[in-house]
Amino acid sequence: MKIFTLLLYISVSSTLFAQLPKSLITPLTKVSDFDDYKGSIYMDSKNYQEATVIHEKSRTYDVKLRYNIHADAIEFTSANTTYEIKKNLTTHVRIDNSYLYYCNFTDQYGSSRNGYYILIELTDRYRIYKKLTVKIIKPQERT
């Protein structure tokens, strides 16, 4: 009986931790154009990693996520469907030791630089962010 109760608790708790409300996610079309390329369009790994979604207006969720640098999307999967965390200023993500914030920046030329940025330093007077980019080079055909 104790084993059954323990198994039930583990299955229910893992299901609860793996769910995000529909208000925070949107379905994402999988792009497989880069599957045959060397390297990765993901931060650190193609694998989903333990992460935390912090929604300032509701609560914190523990899920497995990965950051797609090319699409500038934080991906979540459930029931064989890939979702993207909706981009807004009140939702932040921690993947490993990296804190990703969606920011609306404007550069010195007036160009909009919206996207996910990694918080590098935080003080009372300023914040320093880093933007990840990926450069994709089409392979050359052999002659």
C-alpha positions as a LaTeX table, in Angstrom:
\begin{tabular}{lrrr}
\hline
Residue & $x$ (\AA) & $y$ (\AA) & $z$ (\AA) \\
\hline
Met1 & 0.00 & 0.00 & 0.00 \\
Lys2 & 2.85 & 2.39 & 0.83 \\
Ile3 & 4.47 & 1.74 & $-2.54$ \\
Phe4 & 1.19 & 2.41 & $-4.36$ \\
Thr5 & 0.71 & 5.68 & $-2.45$ \\
Leu6 & 4.29 & 6.73 & $-3.19$ \\
Leu7 & 3.93 & 5.97 & $-6.91$ \\
Leu8 & 0.64 & 7.86 & $-7.03$ \\
Tyr9 & 2.23 & 10.88 & $-5.34$ \\
Ile10 & 5.21 & 10.86 & $-7.70$ \\
Ser11 & 3.04 & 10.62 & $-10.82$ \\
Val12 & 0.64 & 13.35 & $-9.69$ \\
Ser13 & 3.37 & 15.73 & $-8.52$ \\
Ser14 & 5.39 & 15.36 & $-11.74$ \\
Thr15 & 2.24 & 16.07 & $-13.75$ \\
Leu16 & 1.50 & 19.19 & $-11.72$ \\
Phe17 & 5.04 & 20.50 & $-12.04$ \\
Ala18 & 5.12 & 19.90 & $-15.80$ \\
Gln19 & 2.07 & 22.02 & $-16.62$ \\
Leu20 & 1.89 & 25.68 & $-17.55$ \\
Pro21 & $-1.38$ & 27.58 & $-17.86$ \\
Lys22 & $-2.63$ & 28.16 & $-21.39$ \\
Ser23 & $-2.46$ & 31.91 & $-20.77$ \\
Leu24 & 1.36 & 31.67 & $-20.72$ \\
Ile25 & 1.94 & 29.46 & $-23.77$ \\
Thr26 & 1.14 & 29.36 & $-27.46$ \\
Pro27 & 1.63 & 26.44 & $-29.91$ \\
Leu28 & 4.85 & 26.55 & $-31.90$ \\
Thr29 & 5.51 & 25.08 & $-35.32$ \\
Lys30 & 8.62 & 22.91 & $-35.23$ \\
Val31 & 11.33 & 24.02 & $-37.61$ \\
Ser32 & 13.46 & 21.11 & $-38.77$ \\
Asp33 & 15.47 & 23.02 & $-41.37$ \\
Phe34 & 18.57 & 22.91 & $-39.19$ \\
Asp35 & 18.51 & 19.29 & $-37.99$ \\
Asp36 & 21.32 & 18.28 & $-40.38$ \\
Tyr37 & 23.55 & 21.24 & $-39.55$ \\
Lys38 & 26.58 & 21.10 & $-37.28$ \\
Gly39 & 26.05 & 22.94 & $-34.02$ \\
Ser40 & 22.77 & 23.94 & $-32.47$ \\
Ile41 & 20.27 & 26.77 & $-32.55$ \\
Tyr42 & 19.61 & 26.17 & $-28.83$ \\
Met43 & 21.31 & 27.67 & $-25.80$ \\
Asp44 & 23.61 & 25.08 & $-24.19$ \\
Ser45 & 21.82 & 21.96 & $-25.46$ \\
Lys46 & 19.09 & 20.60 & $-27.72$ \\
Asn47 & 17.71 & 18.83 & $-24.65$ \\
Tyr48 & 15.07 & 20.33 & $-22.43$ \\
Gln49 & 16.53 & 21.38 & $-19.08$ \\
Glu50 & 15.09 & 21.89 & $-15.61$ \\
Ala51 & 13.86 & 25.47 & $-15.48$ \\
Thr52 & 11.61 & 27.88 & $-13.66$ \\
Val53 & 9.01 & 30.17 & $-15.23$ \\
Ile54 & 8.35 & 33.21 & $-13.04$ \\
His55 & 5.11 & 35.00 & $-13.83$ \\
Glu56 & 5.02 & 38.19 & $-11.76$ \\
Lys57 & 1.22 & 38.36 & $-11.74$ \\
Ser58 & 0.52 & 34.79 & $-10.65$ \\
Arg59 & 3.17 & 32.30 & $-9.53$ \\
Thr60 & 6.27 & 30.25 & $-10.31$ \\
Tyr61 & 6.27 & 27.03 & $-12.37$ \\
Asp62 & 8.96 & 24.33 & $-12.49$ \\
Val63 & 9.17 & 22.83 & $-15.98$ \\
Lys64 & 11.66 & 21.61 & $-18.58$ \\
Leu65 & 12.50 & 24.26 & $-21.17$ \\
Arg66 & 15.04 & 25.17 & $-23.82$ \\
Tyr67 & 15.87 & 28.49 & $-25.44$ \\
Asn68 & 15.81 & 28.58 & $-29.25$ \\
Ile69 & 18.22 & 31.39 & $-30.10$ \\
His70 & 17.32 & 31.44 & $-33.81$ \\
Ala71 & 13.58 & 31.88 & $-33.19$ \\
Asp72 & 14.13 & 33.86 & $-29.97$ \\
Ala73 & 11.64 & 31.51 & $-28.30$ \\
Ile74 & 11.59 & 29.64 & $-25.03$ \\
Glu75 & 10.22 & 26.20 & $-25.85$ \\
Phe76 & 8.12 & 23.87 & $-23.71$ \\
Thr77 & 6.74 & 20.48 & $-24.71$ \\
Ser78 & 3.67 & 18.65 & $-23.46$ \\
Ala79 & 1.84 & 15.67 & $-24.97$ \\
Asn80 & 4.13 & 15.68 & $-28.05$ \\
Thr81 & 3.23 & 19.31 & $-28.82$ \\
Thr82 & 5.81 & 22.09 & $-28.69$ \\
Tyr83 & 4.79 & 25.41 & $-27.20$ \\
Glu84 & 6.43 & 28.79 & $-26.84$ \\
Ile85 & 6.29 & 30.82 & $-23.64$ \\
Lys86 & 4.38 & 33.98 & $-24.57$ \\
Lys87 & 6.68 & 36.96 & $-24.83$ \\
Asn88 & 5.75 & 39.58 & $-22.27$ \\
Leu89 & 7.49 & 41.82 & $-19.77$ \\
Thr90 & 6.03 & 40.08 & $-16.70$ \\
Thr91 & 7.26 & 36.55 & $-17.42$ \\
His92 & 10.89 & 35.61 & $-16.77$ \\
Val93 & 12.66 & 32.28 & $-17.11$ \\
Arg94 & 15.58 & 30.65 & $-15.33$ \\
Ile95 & 17.32 & 27.87 & $-17.25$ \\
Asp96 & 20.29 & 26.49 & $-15.31$ \\
Asn97 & 21.90 & 29.63 & $-13.90$ \\
Ser98 & 20.78 & 31.95 & $-16.70$ \\
Tyr99 & 17.91 & 34.35 & $-16.14$ \\
Leu100 & 16.15 & 35.30 & $-19.37$ \\
Tyr101 & 14.00 & 38.43 & $-19.53$ \\
Tyr102 & 11.88 & 39.60 & $-22.43$ \\
Cys103 & 12.83 & 43.25 & $-22.98$ \\
Asn104 & 11.70 & 46.07 & $-25.25$ \\
Phe105 & 14.89 & 48.01 & $-25.93$ \\
Thr106 & 15.49 & 50.85 & $-28.37$ \\
Asp107 & 19.05 & 51.44 & $-29.57$ \\
Gln108 & 20.71 & 54.83 & $-30.10$ \\
Tyr109 & 19.42 & 54.90 & $-33.70$ \\
Gly110 & 15.79 & 54.41 & $-32.69$ \\
Ser111 & 15.62 & 50.77 & $-33.82$ \\
Ser112 & 13.57 & 48.39 & $-31.72$ \\
Arg113 & 15.58 & 45.54 & $-30.13$ \\
Asn114 & 12.86 & 43.39 & $-28.59$ \\
Gly115 & 13.65 & 39.87 & $-27.46$ \\
Tyr116 & 15.04 & 37.65 & $-24.74$ \\
Tyr117 & 18.13 & 38.87 & $-22.94$ \\
Ile118 & 20.23 & 37.14 & $-20.29$ \\
Leu119 & 20.73 & 39.14 & $-17.11$ \\
Ile120 & 24.48 & 39.46 & $-16.48$ \\
Glu121 & 24.58 & 41.92 & $-13.58$ \\
Leu122 & 21.96 & 43.54 & $-11.37$ \\
Thr123 & 22.61 & 46.43 & $-8.99$ \\
Asp124 & 20.50 & 49.17 & $-7.45$ \\
Arg125 & 21.64 & 51.57 & $-10.16$ \\
Tyr126 & 21.78 & 49.50 & $-13.37$ \\
Arg127 & 21.31 & 46.14 & $-15.11$ \\
Ile128 & 23.54 & 44.57 & $-17.72$ \\
Tyr129 & 22.02 & 42.17 & $-20.26$ \\
Lys130 & 23.49 & 39.97 & $-22.98$ \\
Lys131 & 21.70 & 39.02 & $-26.21$ \\
Leu132 & 22.55 & 35.64 & $-27.74$ \\
Thr133 & 22.67 & 35.33 & $-31.52$ \\
Val134 & 23.34 & 32.47 & $-33.85$ \\
Lys135 & 24.78 & 32.73 & $-37.34$ \\
Ile136 & 23.63 & 30.07 & $-39.77$ \\
Ile137 & 25.85 & 29.39 & $-42.75$ \\
Lys138 & 24.42 & 27.32 & $-45.56$ \\
Pro139 & 26.71 & 24.43 & $-46.45$ \\
Gln140 & 28.61 & 24.67 & $-49.68$ \\
Glu141 & 27.85 & 22.10 & $-52.32$ \\
Arg142 & 30.67 & 19.75 & $-53.22$ \\
Thr143 & 31.94 & 19.99 & $-56.76$ \\
\hline
\end{tabular}
